[in-house]
CSV table of C-alpha atoms in Angstrom, one decimal:
chain,number,residue,atom,x,y,z
A,1,UNK,CA,108.5,118.1,120.5
A,2,UNK,CA,108.1,114.6,118.2
A,3,UNK,CA,105.0,113.9,119.0
A,4,UNK,CA,106.0,110.6,118.1
A,5,UNK,CA,109.4,110.9,119.7
A,6,UNK,CA,107.8,111.8,123.6
A,7,UNK,CA,105.7,108.7,123.4
A,8,UNK,CA,107.1,106.2,125.8
A,9,UNK,CA,108.3,102.7,124.8
A,10,UNK,CA,106.2,99.8,126.9
A,11,UNK,CA,107.9,96.8,127.4
A,12,UNK,CA,106.1,92.8,127.2
A,13,UNK,CA,106.3,90.5,129.7
A,14,UNK,CA,109.7,88.2,128.5
A,15,UNK,CA,110.7,90.9,125.9
A,16,UNK,CA,114.6,92.5,127.1
A,17,UNK,CA,116.1,95.4,126.6
A,18,UNK,CA,119.7,96.3,126.6
A,19,UNK,CA,121.7,99.5,125.5
A,20,UNK,CA,124.9,100.6,126.0
A,21,UNK,CA,125.1,103.3,123.3
A,22,UNK,CA,125.8,103.1,120.7
A,23,UNK,CA,124.0,100.2,119.9
A,24,UNK,CA,120.9,98.4,121.4
A,25,UNK,CA,119.7,95.2,121.5
A,26,UNK,CA,116.1,94.0,121.9
A,27,UNK,CA,115.3,90.2,122.8
A,28,UNK,CA,112.9,88.5,123.0
A,29,UNK,CA,110.5,84.9,122.8
A,30,UNK,CA,110.6,84.6,118.9
A,31,UNK,CA,114.5,85.7,118.5
A,32,UNK,CA,116.8,89.1,118.6
A,33,UNK,CA,117.6,91.7,117.3
A,34,UNK,CA,120.2,94.5,117.1
A,35,UNK,CA,121.0,98.2,115.7
A,36,UNK,CA,123.1,100.8,116.1
A,37,UNK,CA,121.4,104.3,116.7
A,38,UNK,CA,122.1,107.6,115.4
A,39,UNK,CA,123.0,109.9,117.1
A,40,UNK,CA,121.2,113.6,118.5
A,41,UNK,CA,119.4,111.5,120.8
A,42,UNK,CA,119.0,109.6,124.7
A,43,UNK,CA,118.4,106.7,125.0
A,44,UNK,CA,117.0,105.6,128.6
A,45,UNK,CA,115.3,102.2,129.5
A,46,UNK,CA,113.7,100.8,132.8
A,47,UNK,CA,112.1,97.5,133.5
A,48,UNK,CA,108.9,99.1,132.4
A,49,UNK,CA,109.7,100.8,128.6
A,50,UNK,CA,111.5,102.7,127.4
A,51,UNK,CA,112.3,106.5,126.4
A,52,UNK,CA,114.1,108.6,123.8
A,53,UNK,CA,115.0,112.2,124.2
A,54,UNK,CA,116.8,114.2,122.4
A,55,UNK,CA,119.7,116.0,123.3
A,56,UNK,CA,119.4,119.9,121.4
A,57,UNK,CA,117.0,120.9,119.1
A,58,UNK,CA,118.7,120.9,116.4
A,59,UNK,CA,117.8,120.0,112.4
A,60,UNK,CA,119.7,116.1,113.0
A,61,UNK,CA,118.5,115.5,116.5
A,62,UNK,CA,113.9,116.6,116.0
A,63,UNK,CA,115.5,114.1,112.8
A,64,UNK,CA,116.7,111.8,114.8
A,65,UNK,CA,113.9,112.1,117.3
A,66,UNK,CA,110.7,110.2,116.5
A,67,UNK,CA,112.7,107.7,113.6
A,68,UNK,CA,114.3,106.4,116.9
A,69,UNK,CA,111.9,106.2,118.5
A,70,UNK,CA,109.8,104.1,116.5
A,71,UNK,CA,112.9,101.9,115.3
A,72,UNK,CA,113.2,101.0,118.6
A,73,UNK,CA,109.1,100.6,119.2
A,74,UNK,CA,109.5,98.1,116.1
A,75,UNK,CA,112.3,96.3,117.2
A,76,UNK,CA,110.1,95.4,120.7
A,77,UNK,CA,107.0,94.8,118.8
A,78,UNK,CA,109.4,91.9,116.0
A,79,UNK,CA,110.3,89.7,118.5
A,80,UNK,CA,107.2,89.9,121.5
A,81,UNK,CA,105.0,89.7,118.5
A,82,UNK,CA,106.4,89.6,114.7
A,83,UNK,CA,105.6,91.2,111.4
A,84,UNK,CA,103.8,89.8,108.2
A,85,UNK,CA,103.7,90.9,104.5
A,86,UNK,CA,100.7,90.1,102.2
A,87,UNK,CA,101.0,89.4,98.7
A,88,UNK,CA,98.5,87.9,96.0
A,89,UNK,CA,99.8,86.7,92.8
A,90,UNK,CA,97.3,86.3,89.7
A,91,UNK,CA,97.0,85.5,86.4
A,92,UNK,CA,96.9,82.3,83.7
A,93,UNK,CA,99.2,80.1,85.5
A,94,UNK,CA,100.9,81.7,88.0
A,95,UNK,CA,102.2,80.4,90.9
A,96,UNK,CA,104.1,79.8,94.2
A,97,UNK,CA,105.5,77.4,96.1
A,98,UNK,CA,107.9,76.8,99.0
A,99,UNK,CA,111.1,74.9,98.6
A,100,UNK,CA,113.4,74.8,102.2
A,101,UNK,CA,114.9,78.4,102.2
A,102,UNK,CA,113.8,79.0,98.1
A,103,UNK,CA,110.1,81.1,96.9
A,104,UNK,CA,109.5,79.4,93.0
A,105,UNK,CA,108.1,81.0,90.8
A,106,UNK,CA,105.2,80.6,88.0
A,107,UNK,CA,105.1,84.5,87.0
A,108,UNK,CA,104.6,83.5,82.5
A,109,UNK,CA,107.8,84.2,81.9
A,110,UNK,CA,109.7,82.1,79.9
A,111,UNK,CA,111.5,80.4,83.4
A,112,UNK,CA,111.4,80.1,86.6
A,113,UNK,CA,112.3,82.5,89.9
A,114,UNK,CA,114.0,80.9,91.9
A,115,UNK,CA,114.4,83.9,95.1
A,116,UNK,CA,116.7,82.7,98.0
A,117,UNK,CA,114.8,84.2,101.0
A,118,UNK,CA,117.1,85.7,103.1
A,119,UNK,CA,118.3,84.7,106.9
A,120,UNK,CA,114.8,85.7,109.4
A,121,UNK,CA,111.9,85.5,106.9
A,122,UNK,CA,110.4,82.4,106.3
A,123,UNK,CA,106.9,82.2,103.8
A,124,UNK,CA,103.9,80.2,103.4
A,125,UNK,CA,102.7,79.3,100.7
A,126,UNK,CA,98.6,79.6,100.8
A,127,UNK,CA,96.5,77.9,97.5
A,128,UNK,CA,99.4,79.4,95.0
A,129,UNK,CA,98.6,82.7,94.9
A,130,UNK,CA,98.8,83.7,98.7
A,131,UNK,CA,102.1,84.1,99.7
A,132,UNK,CA,102.9,85.0,103.5
A,133,UNK,CA,105.9,87.0,104.3
A,134,UNK,CA,106.8,87.1,108.0
A,135,UNK,CA,109.9,87.5,110.9
A,136,UNK,CA,110.5,90.0,113.5
A,137,UNK,CA,112.5,92.3,111.3
A,138,UNK,CA,109.6,95.3,110.0
A,139,UNK,CA,112.7,96.2,107.3
A,140,UNK,CA,113.6,92.8,106.4
A,141,UNK,CA,109.8,92.0,106.0
A,142,UNK,CA,109.0,94.9,103.8
A,143,UNK,CA,112.1,94.9,101.7
A,144,UNK,CA,111.3,90.5,101.1
A,145,UNK,CA,107.9,91.5,100.1
A,146,UNK,CA,109.7,94.4,97.8
A,147,UNK,CA,111.2,91.9,95.6
A,148,UNK,CA,108.7,89.5,95.1
A,149,UNK,CA,106.4,92.3,94.2
A,150,UNK,CA,109.2,93.4,91.8
A,151,UNK,CA,109.3,90.1,89.6
A,152,UNK,CA,106.1,91.0,87.8
A,153,UNK,CA,104.2,94.3,89.4
A,154,UNK,CA,100.1,94.6,88.6
A,155,UNK,CA,99.5,95.8,85.4
A,156,UNK,CA,96.8,98.2,85.3
A,157,UNK,CA,94.5,96.3,82.3
A,158,UNK,CA,93.7,92.7,83.5
A,159,UNK,CA,95.2,93.1,87.1
A,160,UNK,CA,97.2,90.7,86.5
A,161,UNK,CA,100.8,90.4,88.8
A,162,UNK,CA,101.4,90.1,92.1
A,163,UNK,CA,100.5,92.9,94.6
A,164,UNK,CA,100.1,93.3,98.1
A,165,UNK,CA,96.7,92.0,99.8
A,166,UNK,CA,95.7,95.2,100.7
A,167,UNK,CA,96.9,96.8,96.9
A,168,UNK,CA,93.4,98.6,95.1
A,169,UNK,CA,95.2,98.0,91.0
A,170,UNK,CA,93.6,101.6,89.5
A,171,UNK,CA,92.3,99.6,85.9
A,172,UNK,CA,92.1,101.5,83.0
A,173,UNK,CA,89.9,100.5,80.2
A,174,UNK,CA,91.9,98.4,77.3
A,175,UNK,CA,91.1,98.9,73.9
A,176,UNK,CA,87.6,99.9,72.6
A,177,UNK,CA,85.8,98.6,68.8
A,178,UNK,CA,85.9,100.2,65.2
A,179,UNK,CA,82.0,101.6,65.3
């Protein structure tokens, strides 16, 4: 039995969960999310909690059990609290700013990078070097933060580039002079 899959998902006040197989819809104060779930599991929705049980012990059902529970839990947390990812920009002249639905990045290239934000994602920039990606869909927040980081990943010699706030960069020693 999946340790994660057997845990019930508590439904906070103000959140409504509707399950019509195979689709689940979650509505809350921050917005609405919907997802089509895979087979092999059964979802039971009550007033206070959501439980996920698997239909049989096949490999497909066992692997979908914990995943389905985690996906539903992330939907419930997203519409009630939301998710955020913090990025830091390091480097001389590297900066970011938001204009409407576009994130403008100056990352040492010969041209500025204009990144169109996907629907459902908001970005705040503090001091031009700290970028906060926010939204209700955990998968979309993580994917957007990864795309922004890929424009100029951190390099190991000087640490220049875009990194996650909690990420540590393994630094390398540069060349040494002649003796």
